[in-house]
Amino acid sequence: MSVPARPKPLFADIEDVSRRLAQTGYLPDTATATAVFLADRLGKPLLVEGPAGVGKTELARAVAQATGSGLVRLQCYEGVDEARALYEWNHAKQILRIQAAHGSNSGSAGGSDWDQTKDDVFSEEFLLSRPLLTAIRRTEPTVLLIDETDKADIEIEGLLLEVLSDFAVTVPELGTITAERAPFVVLTSNATRELSEALKRRCLFLYIDFPSPDLERRILLSRVPELPQHLAEELVRIIGVLRGMQLKKVPSIAETIDWGRTLLALGLDTIDDAVVAQTLGVVLKHQSDQQRASGELRLN
């Protein structure tokens, strides 16, 4: 079974990736733009790994927005199974249909009626599509985001391998459903466990770390354009210091942006120790982290 081809590439070249993602507010570095371009041209899933909060999920959203594609998201978690990821039957509706058929045919022989009912309850009407099947069945451009893959049990990787190999799903009662248009697939991982080598072989790999101070400043100003340049530079500097501490959860890029918006909301034009102490809860969400940061920054 061959993998369905996209009618045409989503991006013209690497520069096109950078430009169009930037238009959505996502500023990729060269490695990220290159990985997105190659995943598109080669028709391979893109496995994006890195610390929480560096923009892995946002990359998939940005690709969808930049290309006018629909975004279908499978959020992985411990215990997610085929019924939640691929499809399941609407059992409640099936039971109602069987009961209705039994009531209307209670006076008949019933053999052929049961055969008809049995076929009926395993028809499209009773099929509940979950994210993987939904993405395969879409005929419009689609970005399939398989988010936090490392949180799922390792057994789910076998299902992902099957789906990502041919972009086809076999439903025993209905036959094989094959994608007319292969989706652009992004898998994300926080590396809380090692993904299987078999799954990795199917994918291109991209590691995203926290951005350089210059890139983070540009990201911040693109999302909070009213923020003065000097405040953006100082805020990014402090964020860098916080990320160098031994914290339970270091500030994400989204929290950097929130901090910038906080300064604007408070009408501040400088950042001093009092301001940092007053607003530390915007970027640090654990009391122990706030205490450590306050001590190391000497805010007490």
PDB file of C-alpha atoms in Angstrom:
ATOM      1  CA  MET A   1       0.000   0.000   0.000  1.00  0.00           C
ATOM      2  CA  SER A   2       1.545   3.291  -1.071  1.00  0.00           C
ATOM      3  CA  VAL A   3       1.527   6.464   0.964  1.00  0.00           C
ATOM      4  CA  PRO A   4      -0.768   9.097  -0.566  1.00  0.00           C
ATOM      5  CA  ALA A   5       1.036  12.109  -1.971  1.00  0.00           C
ATOM      6  CA  ARG A   6       0.144  15.714  -1.342  1.00  0.00           C
ATOM      7  CA  PRO A   7      -1.078  17.506  -4.473  1.00  0.00           C
ATOM      8  CA  LYS A   8       1.690  20.063  -4.078  1.00  0.00           C
ATOM      9  CA  PRO A   9       4.244  21.088  -1.428  1.00  0.00           C
ATOM     10  CA  LEU A  10       3.061  23.408   1.306  1.00  0.00           C
ATOM     11  CA  PHE A  11       6.229  25.533   1.135  1.00  0.00           C
ATOM     12  CA  ALA A  12       8.373  26.711  -1.781  1.00  0.00           C
ATOM     13  CA  ASP A  13      11.705  26.717   0.065  1.00  0.00           C
ATOM     14  CA  ILE A  14      13.279  27.221   3.488  1.00  0.00           C
ATOM     15  CA  GLU A  15      13.002  30.996   3.242  1.00  0.00           C
ATOM     16  CA  ASP A  16       9.289  30.600   2.494  1.00  0.00           C
ATOM     17  CA  VAL A  17       8.908  28.551   5.682  1.00  0.00           C
ATOM     18  CA  SER A  18      10.656  31.234   7.751  1.00  0.00           C
ATOM     19  CA  ARG A  19       8.654  34.057   6.211  1.00  0.00           C
ATOM     20  CA  ARG A  20       5.225  32.461   6.494  1.00  0.00           C
ATOM     21  CA  LEU A  21       5.754  31.117  10.012  1.00  0.00           C
ATOM     22  CA  ALA A  22       6.964  34.567  11.074  1.00  0.00           C
ATOM     23  CA  GLN A  23       3.726  36.029   9.718  1.00  0.00           C
ATOM     24  CA  THR A  24       1.852  33.883  12.249  1.00  0.00           C
ATOM     25  CA  GLY A  25       4.037  35.186  15.088  1.00  0.00           C
ATOM     26  CA  TYR A  26       6.266  32.094  15.257  1.00  0.00           C
ATOM     27  CA  LEU A  27       9.897  33.031  14.609  1.00  0.00           C
ATOM     28  CA  PRO A  28      11.817  29.873  13.642  1.00  0.00           C
ATOM     29  CA  ASP A  29      15.572  29.530  13.584  1.00  0.00           C
ATOM     30  CA  THR A  30      17.266  28.056  10.515  1.00  0.00           C
ATOM     31  CA  ALA A  31      17.233  24.497  11.875  1.00  0.00           C
ATOM     32  CA  THR A  32      13.492  24.635  12.549  1.00  0.00           C
ATOM     33  CA  ALA A  33      12.649  26.129   9.159  1.00  0.00           C
ATOM     34  CA  THR A  34      14.812  23.518   7.438  1.00  0.00           C
ATOM     35  CA  ALA A  35      13.190  20.637   9.323  1.00  0.00           C
ATOM     36  CA  VAL A  36       9.687  21.859   8.457  1.00  0.00           C
ATOM     37  CA  PHE A  37      10.631  22.249   4.791  1.00  0.00           C
ATOM     38  CA  LEU A  38      12.146  18.759   4.591  1.00  0.00           C
ATOM     39  CA  ALA A  39       9.213  17.142   6.404  1.00  0.00           C
ATOM     40  CA  ASP A  40       6.924  18.740   3.839  1.00  0.00           C
ATOM     41  CA  ARG A  41       8.998  17.802   0.781  1.00  0.00           C
ATOM     42  CA  LEU A  42       9.827  14.269   1.917  1.00  0.00           C
ATOM     43  CA  GLY A  43       6.358  13.548   3.260  1.00  0.00           C
ATOM     44  CA  LYS A  44       7.731  12.371   6.597  1.00  0.00           C
ATOM     45  CA  PRO A  45       6.436  13.034  10.115  1.00  0.00           C
ATOM     46  CA  LEU A  46       8.424  15.567  12.125  1.00  0.00           C
ATOM     47  CA  LEU A  47       9.346  14.508  15.669  1.00  0.00           C
ATOM     48  CA  VAL A  48      10.007  17.618  17.747  1.00  0.00           C
ATOM     49  CA  GLU A  49      11.707  17.138  21.098  1.00  0.00           C
ATOM     50  CA  GLY A  50      12.763  19.624  23.750  1.00  0.00           C
ATOM     51  CA  PRO A  51      11.999  21.038  27.185  1.00  0.00           C
ATOM     52  CA  ALA A  52       8.441  21.985  28.065  1.00  0.00           C
ATOM     53  CA  GLY A  53       7.559  25.488  26.986  1.00  0.00           C
ATOM     54  CA  VAL A  54       9.919  25.988  24.033  1.00  0.00           C
ATOM     55  CA  GLY A  55       7.177  26.119  21.399  1.00  0.00           C
ATOM     56  CA  LYS A  56       6.891  22.548  20.105  1.00  0.00           C
ATOM     57  CA  THR A  57       3.099  22.508  20.044  1.00  0.00           C
ATOM     58  CA  GLU A  58       3.008  26.082  18.805  1.00  0.00           C
ATOM     59  CA  LEU A  59       5.102  25.045  15.799  1.00  0.00           C
ATOM     60  CA  ALA A  60       2.346  22.701  14.610  1.00  0.00           C
ATOM     61  CA  ARG A  61      -0.248  25.422  15.100  1.00  0.00           C
ATOM     62  CA  ALA A  62       1.913  27.882  13.181  1.00  0.00           C
ATOM     63  CA  VAL A  63       2.352  25.470  10.256  1.00  0.00           C
ATOM     64  CA  ALA A  64      -1.416  24.960  10.128  1.00  0.00           C
ATOM     65  CA  GLN A  65      -2.082  28.692  10.222  1.00  0.00           C
ATOM     66  CA  ALA A  66       0.637  29.533   7.695  1.00  0.00           C
ATOM     67  CA  THR A  67      -0.657  26.989   5.176  1.00  0.00           C
ATOM     68  CA  GLY A  68      -4.381  27.386   5.781  1.00  0.00           C
ATOM     69  CA  SER A  69      -4.571  23.776   6.954  1.00  0.00           C
ATOM     70  CA  GLY A  70      -6.941  22.330   9.496  1.00  0.00           C
ATOM     71  CA  LEU A  71      -5.336  21.287  12.783  1.00  0.00           C
ATOM     72  CA  VAL A  72      -6.240  17.882  14.232  1.00  0.00           C
ATOM     73  CA  ARG A  73      -4.718  17.191  17.645  1.00  0.00           C
ATOM     74  CA  LEU A  74      -4.219  13.923  19.485  1.00  0.00           C
ATOM     75  CA  GLN A  75      -3.295  14.751  23.076  1.00  0.00           C
ATOM     76  CA  CYS A  76      -1.382  11.794  24.487  1.00  0.00           C
ATOM     77  CA  TYR A  77      -1.556  10.721  28.113  1.00  0.00           C
ATOM     78  CA  GLU A  78      -0.988   7.587  30.143  1.00  0.00           C
ATOM     79  CA  GLY A  79      -3.725   5.144  29.228  1.00  0.00           C
ATOM     80  CA  VAL A  80      -4.688   6.609  25.851  1.00  0.00           C
ATOM     81  CA  ASP A  81      -5.727   3.683  23.672  1.00  0.00           C
ATOM     82  CA  GLU A  82      -6.994   2.850  20.202  1.00  0.00           C
ATOM     83  CA  ALA A  83     -10.543   3.859  21.109  1.00  0.00           C
ATOM     84  CA  ARG A  84      -9.374   7.352  22.075  1.00  0.00           C
ATOM     85  CA  ALA A  85      -6.748   7.744  19.360  1.00  0.00           C
ATOM     86  CA  LEU A  86      -8.234   6.025  16.300  1.00  0.00           C
ATOM     87  CA  TYR A  87     -11.926   5.134  16.445  1.00  0.00           C
ATOM     88  CA  GLU A  88     -14.601   3.405  18.465  1.00  0.00           C
ATOM     89  CA  TRP A  89     -18.190   2.368  17.972  1.00  0.00           C
ATOM     90  CA  ASN A  90     -21.057   4.327  19.497  1.00  0.00           C
ATOM     91  CA  HIS A  91     -22.241   1.507  21.739  1.00  0.00           C
ATOM     92  CA  ALA A  92     -25.142   3.419  23.279  1.00  0.00           C
ATOM     93  CA  LYS A  93     -26.536   4.246  19.855  1.00  0.00           C
ATOM     94  CA  GLN A  94     -26.000   0.661  18.693  1.00  0.00           C
ATOM     95  CA  ILE A  95     -27.987  -0.681  21.661  1.00  0.00           C
ATOM     96  CA  LEU A  96     -30.844   1.723  20.971  1.00  0.00           C
ATOM     97  CA  ARG A  97     -30.885   0.658  17.325  1.00  0.00           C
ATOM     98  CA  ILE A  98     -30.949  -3.036  18.259  1.00  0.00           C
ATOM     99  CA  GLN A  99     -33.738  -2.467  20.782  1.00  0.00           C
ATOM    100  CA  ALA A 100     -35.753  -0.510  18.240  1.00  0.00           C
ATOM    101  CA  ALA A 101     -35.307  -3.226  15.632  1.00  0.00           C
ATOM    102  CA  HIS A 102     -36.231  -5.941  18.136  1.00  0.00           C
ATOM    103  CA  GLY A 103     -39.400  -4.087  19.114  1.00  0.00           C
ATOM    104  CA  SER A 104     -40.553  -3.546  15.547  1.00  0.00           C
ATOM    105  CA  ASN A 105     -39.862  -7.156  14.547  1.00  0.00           C
ATOM    106  CA  SER A 106     -41.025  -8.971  17.687  1.00  0.00           C
ATOM    107  CA  GLY A 107     -43.711 -10.872  15.777  1.00  0.00           C
ATOM    108  CA  SER A 108     -41.521 -12.032  12.880  1.00  0.00           C
ATOM    109  CA  ALA A 109     -39.111 -14.923  12.499  1.00  0.00           C
ATOM    110  CA  GLY A 110     -36.282 -12.483  12.931  1.00  0.00           C
ATOM    111  CA  GLY A 111     -33.331 -14.305  11.366  1.00  0.00           C
ATOM    112  CA  SER A 112     -32.876 -12.109   8.321  1.00  0.00           C
ATOM    113  CA  ASP A 113     -33.896  -9.032  10.322  1.00  0.00           C
ATOM    114  CA  TRP A 114     -31.086  -9.650  12.780  1.00  0.00           C
ATOM    115  CA  ASP A 115     -28.582 -10.012   9.963  1.00  0.00           C
ATOM    116  CA  GLN A 116     -29.710  -6.671   8.587  1.00  0.00           C
ATOM    117  CA  THR A 117     -29.591  -5.032  12.015  1.00  0.00           C
ATOM    118  CA  LYS A 118     -26.132  -6.461  12.703  1.00  0.00           C
ATOM    119  CA  ASP A 119     -24.825  -4.957   9.476  1.00  0.00           C
ATOM    120  CA  ASP A 120     -26.612  -1.693  10.164  1.00  0.00           C
ATOM    121  CA  VAL A 121     -25.108  -1.077  13.614  1.00  0.00           C
ATOM    122  CA  PHE A 122     -21.597  -1.498  12.210  1.00  0.00           C
ATOM    123  CA  SER A 123     -22.096   1.138   9.528  1.00  0.00           C
ATOM    124  CA  GLU A 124     -20.689   4.659   9.199  1.00  0.00           C
ATOM    125  CA  GLU A 125     -23.584   6.066  11.202  1.00  0.00           C
ATOM    126  CA  PHE A 126     -22.302   4.396  14.363  1.00  0.00           C
ATOM    127  CA  LEU A 127     -18.568   5.014  13.887  1.00  0.00           C
ATOM    128  CA  LEU A 128     -16.928   7.626  16.130  1.00  0.00           C
ATOM    129  CA  SER A 129     -13.780   9.000  14.508  1.00  0.00           C
ATOM    130  CA  ARG A 130     -10.962   9.945  16.859  1.00  0.00           C
ATOM    131  CA  PRO A 131      -8.040  12.226  15.881  1.00  0.00           C
ATOM    132  CA  LEU A 132      -5.966   9.744  13.838  1.00  0.00           C
ATOM    133  CA  LEU A 133      -8.890   8.571  11.733  1.00  0.00           C
ATOM    134  CA  THR A 134     -10.238  12.113  11.452  1.00  0.00           C
ATOM    135  CA  ALA A 135      -6.929  13.327  10.017  1.00  0.00           C
ATOM    136  CA  ILE A 136      -6.777  10.446   7.543  1.00  0.00           C
ATOM    137  CA  ARG A 137     -10.308  11.048   6.290  1.00  0.00           C
ATOM    138  CA  ARG A 138      -9.970  14.775   5.743  1.00  0.00           C
ATOM    139  CA  THR A 139      -9.680  15.808   2.102  1.00  0.00           C
ATOM    140  CA  GLU A 140      -8.544  19.347   2.914  1.00  0.00           C
ATOM    141  CA  PRO A 141      -4.933  20.228   3.862  1.00  0.00           C
ATOM    142  CA  THR A 142      -4.396  18.982   7.406  1.00  0.00           C
ATOM    143  CA  VAL A 143      -1.765  19.216  10.118  1.00  0.00           C
ATOM    144  CA  LEU A 144      -1.931  16.252  12.500  1.00  0.00           C
ATOM    145  CA  LEU A 145      -0.423  17.090  15.889  1.00  0.00           C
ATOM    146  CA  ILE A 146       0.385  14.092  18.097  1.00  0.00           C
ATOM    147  CA  ASP A 147       1.200  15.993  21.252  1.00  0.00           C
ATOM    148  CA  GLU A 148       3.358  14.763  24.150  1.00  0.00           C
ATOM    149  CA  THR A 149       3.872  11.350  22.572  1.00  0.00           C
ATOM    150  CA  ASP A 150       6.199  10.335  25.397  1.00  0.00           C
ATOM    151  CA  LYS A 151       3.311  10.446  27.891  1.00  0.00           C
ATOM    152  CA  ALA A 152       1.474   7.628  26.117  1.00  0.00           C
ATOM    153  CA  ASP A 153       2.132   3.973  26.895  1.00  0.00           C
ATOM    154  CA  ILE A 154       4.671   2.328  24.624  1.00  0.00           C
ATOM    155  CA  GLU A 155       1.924   0.079  23.204  1.00  0.00           C
ATOM    156  CA  ILE A 156       0.368   3.071  21.440  1.00  0.00           C
ATOM    157  CA  GLU A 157       3.533   3.464  19.377  1.00  0.00           C
ATOM    158  CA  GLY A 158       2.620   0.320  17.444  1.00  0.00           C
ATOM    159  CA  LEU A 159      -0.630   1.961  16.429  1.00  0.00           C
ATOM    160  CA  LEU A 160       1.174   5.140  15.423  1.00  0.00           C
ATOM    161  CA  LEU A 161       3.648   3.144  13.326  1.00  0.00           C
ATOM    162  CA  GLU A 162       0.823   1.434  11.473  1.00  0.00           C
ATOM    163  CA  VAL A 163      -1.032   4.660  10.767  1.00  0.00           C
ATOM    164  CA  LEU A 164       2.035   6.727   9.853  1.00  0.00           C
ATOM    165  CA  SER A 165       3.412   4.049   7.527  1.00  0.00           C
ATOM    166  CA  ASP A 166       0.569   4.089   5.000  1.00  0.00           C
ATOM    167  CA  PHE A 167      -1.868   6.698   6.313  1.00  0.00           C
ATOM    168  CA  ALA A 168      -4.491   3.977   6.214  1.00  0.00           C
ATOM    169  CA  VAL A 169      -6.721   2.429   8.860  1.00  0.00           C
ATOM    170  CA  THR A 170      -8.463  -0.926   8.655  1.00  0.00           C
ATOM    171  CA  VAL A 171     -11.853  -1.089  10.336  1.00  0.00           C
ATOM    172  CA  PRO A 172     -12.776  -4.798  10.158  1.00  0.00           C
ATOM    173  CA  GLU A 173     -16.484  -4.105   9.680  1.00  0.00           C
ATOM    174  CA  LEU A 174     -15.965  -1.425   7.007  1.00  0.00           C
ATOM    175  CA  GLY A 175     -12.674  -2.270   5.300  1.00  0.00           C
ATOM    176  CA  THR A 176      -9.547  -0.174   4.817  1.00  0.00           C
ATOM    177  CA  ILE A 177      -9.818   3.610   4.891  1.00  0.00           C
ATOM    178  CA  THR A 178      -6.931   5.266   3.057  1.00  0.00           C
ATOM    179  CA  ALA A 179      -6.069   8.956   3.121  1.00  0.00           C
ATOM    180  CA  GLU A 180      -6.702  10.851  -0.097  1.00  0.00           C
ATOM    181  CA  ARG A 181      -4.271  13.508   1.091  1.00  0.00           C
ATOM    182  CA  ALA A 182      -1.499  12.726   3.559  1.00  0.00           C
ATOM    183  CA  PRO A 183      -1.506  15.133   6.507  1.00  0.00           C
ATOM    184  CA  PHE A 184       1.559  17.053   7.635  1.00  0.00           C
ATOM    185  CA  VAL A 185       2.396  15.238  10.884  1.00  0.00           C
ATOM    186  CA  VAL A 186       4.095  16.740  13.932  1.00  0.00           C
ATOM    187  CA  LEU A 187       4.861  14.594  16.976  1.00  0.00           C
ATOM    188  CA  THR A 188       6.099  16.313  20.121  1.00  0.00           C
ATOM    189  CA  SER A 189       7.992  14.872  23.076  1.00  0.00           C
ATOM    190  CA  ASN A 190       9.344  16.269  26.325  1.00  0.00           C
ATOM    191  CA  ALA A 191      11.674  13.242  26.518  1.00  0.00           C
ATOM    192  CA  THR A 192      10.190  11.957  29.770  1.00  0.00           C
ATOM    193  CA  ARG A 193      10.794   8.504  28.283  1.00  0.00           C
ATOM    194  CA  GLU A 194      12.697   7.278  25.248  1.00  0.00           C
ATOM    195  CA  LEU A 195      10.554   6.713  22.176  1.00  0.00           C
ATOM    196  CA  SER A 196      11.106   3.498  20.234  1.00  0.00           C
ATOM    197  CA  GLU A 197      13.726   3.400  17.505  1.00  0.00           C
ATOM    198  CA  ALA A 198      11.089   2.107  15.096  1.00  0.00           C
ATOM    199  CA  LEU A 199       8.997   5.238  15.571  1.00  0.00           C
ATOM    200  CA  LYS A 200      12.032   7.492  15.314  1.00  0.00           C
ATOM    201  CA  ARG A 201      13.026   5.869  12.016  1.00  0.00           C
ATOM    202  CA  ARG A 202       9.703   6.952  10.539  1.00  0.00           C
ATOM    203  CA  CYS A 203      10.350  10.583  11.397  1.00  0.00           C
ATOM    204  CA  LEU A 204      12.641  13.492  10.834  1.00  0.00           C
ATOM    205  CA  PHE A 205      13.999  14.744  14.158  1.00  0.00           C
ATOM    206  CA  LEU A 206      14.164  18.309  15.428  1.00  0.00           C
ATOM    207  CA  TYR A 207      15.386  19.371  18.850  1.00  0.00           C
ATOM    208  CA  ILE A 208      14.152  22.760  20.005  1.00  0.00           C
ATOM    209  CA  ASP A 209      15.845  24.356  22.990  1.00  0.00           C
ATOM    210  CA  PHE A 210      15.080  27.678  24.602  1.00  0.00           C
ATOM    211  CA  PRO A 211      15.919  30.437  22.119  1.00  0.00           C
ATOM    212  CA  SER A 212      18.962  32.666  22.260  1.00  0.00           C
ATOM    213  CA  PRO A 213      18.433  35.987  24.075  1.00  0.00           C
ATOM    214  CA  ASP A 214      18.295  37.839  20.762  1.00  0.00           C
ATOM    215  CA  LEU A 215      15.699  35.491  19.269  1.00  0.00           C
ATOM    216  CA  GLU A 216      13.611  35.491  22.441  1.00  0.00           C
ATOM    217  CA  ARG A 217      13.684  39.303  22.483  1.00  0.00           C
ATOM    218  CA  ARG A 218      12.415  39.333  18.888  1.00  0.00           C
ATOM    219  CA  ILE A 219       9.720  36.786  19.742  1.00  0.00           C
ATOM    220  CA  LEU A 220       8.668  38.890  22.712  1.00  0.00           C
ATOM    221  CA  LEU A 221       8.491  42.094  20.682  1.00  0.00           C
ATOM    222  CA  SER A 222       6.573  40.360  17.898  1.00  0.00           C
ATOM    223  CA  ARG A 223       3.916  39.262  20.402  1.00  0.00           C
ATOM    224  CA  VAL A 224       4.014  42.400  22.574  1.00  0.00           C
ATOM    225  CA  PRO A 225       4.967  45.149  20.100  1.00  0.00           C
ATOM    226  CA  GLU A 226       4.042  47.941  22.528  1.00  0.00           C
ATOM    227  CA  LEU A 227       6.771  46.836  24.956  1.00  0.00           C
ATOM    228  CA  PRO A 228       9.749  49.220  24.950  1.00  0.00           C
ATOM    229  CA  GLN A 229      12.983  47.750  23.620  1.00  0.00           C
ATOM    230  CA  HIS A 230      14.905  48.289  26.851  1.00  0.00           C
ATOM    231  CA  LEU A 231      12.236  46.488  28.897  1.00  0.00           C
ATOM    232  CA  ALA A 232      12.260  43.551  26.493  1.00  0.00           C
ATOM    233  CA  GLU A 233      16.038  43.242  26.752  1.00  0.00           C
ATOM    234  CA  GLU A 234      16.031  43.401  30.555  1.00  0.00           C
ATOM    235  CA  LEU A 235      13.121  40.995  30.865  1.00  0.00           C
ATOM    236  CA  VAL A 236      14.824  38.431  28.603  1.00  0.00           C
ATOM    237  CA  ARG A 237      18.044  38.822  30.595  1.00  0.00           C
ATOM    238  CA  ILE A 238      16.243  38.039  33.861  1.00  0.00           C
ATOM    239  CA  ILE A 239      14.438  35.086  32.257  1.00  0.00           C
ATOM    240  CA  GLY A 240      17.837  33.715  31.241  1.00  0.00           C
ATOM    241  CA  VAL A 241      19.057  33.991  34.826  1.00  0.00           C
ATOM    242  CA  LEU A 242      15.957  32.169  36.093  1.00  0.00           C
ATOM    243  CA  ARG A 243      16.456  29.352  33.590  1.00  0.00           C
ATOM    244  CA  GLY A 244      19.964  28.868  34.909  1.00  0.00           C
ATOM    245  CA  MET A 245      18.628  28.064  38.384  1.00  0.00           C
ATOM    246  CA  GLN A 246      17.698  24.615  39.685  1.00  0.00           C
ATOM    247  CA  LEU A 247      13.933  25.054  39.468  1.00  0.00           C
ATOM    248  CA  LYS A 248      11.065  22.589  39.259  1.00  0.00           C
ATOM    249  CA  LYS A 249       9.771  24.394  36.178  1.00  0.00           C
ATOM    250  CA  VAL A 250      11.788  27.042  34.368  1.00  0.00           C
ATOM    251  CA  PRO A 251       9.894  29.843  32.595  1.00  0.00           C
ATOM    252  CA  SER A 252       8.555  29.017  29.146  1.00  0.00           C
ATOM    253  CA  ILE A 253       8.507  31.358  26.165  1.00  0.00           C
ATOM    254  CA  ALA A 254       4.780  31.850  26.732  1.00  0.00           C
ATOM    255  CA  GLU A 255       5.527  33.011  30.276  1.00  0.00           C
ATOM    256  CA  THR A 256       8.138  35.439  28.961  1.00  0.00           C
ATOM    257  CA  ILE A 257       5.394  36.919  26.778  1.00  0.00           C
ATOM    258  CA  ASP A 258       2.991  37.001  29.733  1.00  0.00           C
ATOM    259  CA  TRP A 259       5.588  38.866  31.783  1.00  0.00           C
ATOM    260  CA  GLY A 260       5.955  41.460  29.049  1.00  0.00           C
ATOM    261  CA  ARG A 261       2.188  41.950  28.946  1.00  0.00           C
ATOM    262  CA  THR A 262       2.164  42.199  32.735  1.00  0.00           C
ATOM    263  CA  LEU A 263       4.635  45.083  32.680  1.00  0.00           C
ATOM    264  CA  LEU A 264       2.458  46.902  30.159  1.00  0.00           C
ATOM    265  CA  ALA A 265      -0.694  46.265  32.187  1.00  0.00           C
ATOM    266  CA  LEU A 266       0.994  47.738  35.268  1.00  0.00           C
ATOM    267  CA  GLY A 267       2.205  50.746  33.283  1.00  0.00           C
ATOM    268  CA  LEU A 268       5.840  50.128  34.228  1.00  0.00           C
ATOM    269  CA  ASP A 269       8.799  51.487  32.274  1.00  0.00           C
ATOM    270  CA  THR A 270      11.572  50.025  34.427  1.00  0.00           C
ATOM    271  CA  ILE A 271      12.293  46.665  36.047  1.00  0.00           C
ATOM    272  CA  ASP A 272      13.797  46.746  39.510  1.00  0.00           C
ATOM    273  CA  ASP A 273      13.945  44.225  42.342  1.00  0.00           C
ATOM    274  CA  ALA A 274      10.570  45.336  43.686  1.00  0.00           C
ATOM    275  CA  VAL A 275       8.896  44.810  40.310  1.00  0.00           C
ATOM    276  CA  VAL A 276      10.482  41.375  39.911  1.00  0.00           C
ATOM    277  CA  ALA A 277       9.371  40.335  43.395  1.00  0.00           C
ATOM    278  CA  GLN A 278       5.870  41.701  42.788  1.00  0.00           C
ATOM    279  CA  THR A 279       5.366  39.873  39.480  1.00  0.00           C
ATOM    280  CA  LEU A 280       7.414  36.695  39.961  1.00  0.00           C
ATOM    281  CA  GLY A 281       4.233  34.623  40.061  1.00  0.00           C
ATOM    282  CA  VAL A 282       3.665  35.352  36.388  1.00  0.00           C
ATOM    283  CA  VAL A 283       6.658  33.217  35.385  1.00  0.00           C
ATOM    284  CA  LEU A 284       7.264  30.872  38.342  1.00  0.00           C
ATOM    285  CA  LYS A 285       4.313  28.703  39.381  1.00  0.00           C
ATOM    286  CA  HIS A 286       5.834  26.790  42.302  1.00  0.00           C
ATOM    287  CA  GLN A 287       6.331  28.348  45.729  1.00  0.00           C
ATOM    288  CA  SER A 288       9.685  26.612  46.128  1.00  0.00           C
ATOM    289  CA  ASP A 289      10.842  28.078  42.798  1.00  0.00           C
ATOM    290  CA  GLN A 290       9.799  31.563  43.864  1.00  0.00           C
ATOM    291  CA  GLN A 291      11.654  31.176  47.146  1.00  0.00           C
ATOM    292  CA  ARG A 292      14.800  29.951  45.407  1.00  0.00           C
ATOM    293  CA  ALA A 293      14.656  32.727  42.817  1.00  0.00           C
ATOM    294  CA  SER A 294      14.049  35.379  45.461  1.00  0.00           C
ATOM    295  CA  GLY A 295      17.039  34.134  47.412  1.00  0.00           C
ATOM    296  CA  GLU A 296      19.411  33.887  44.455  1.00  0.00           C
ATOM    297  CA  LEU A 297      18.290  37.246  43.060  1.00  0.00           C
ATOM    298  CA  ARG A 298      18.442  38.724  46.591  1.00  0.00           C
ATOM    299  CA  LEU A 299      14.921  40.093  46.416  1.00  0.00           C
ATOM    300  CA  ASN A 300      14.187  39.526  50.120  1.00  0.00           C
TER     301      ASN A 300
END
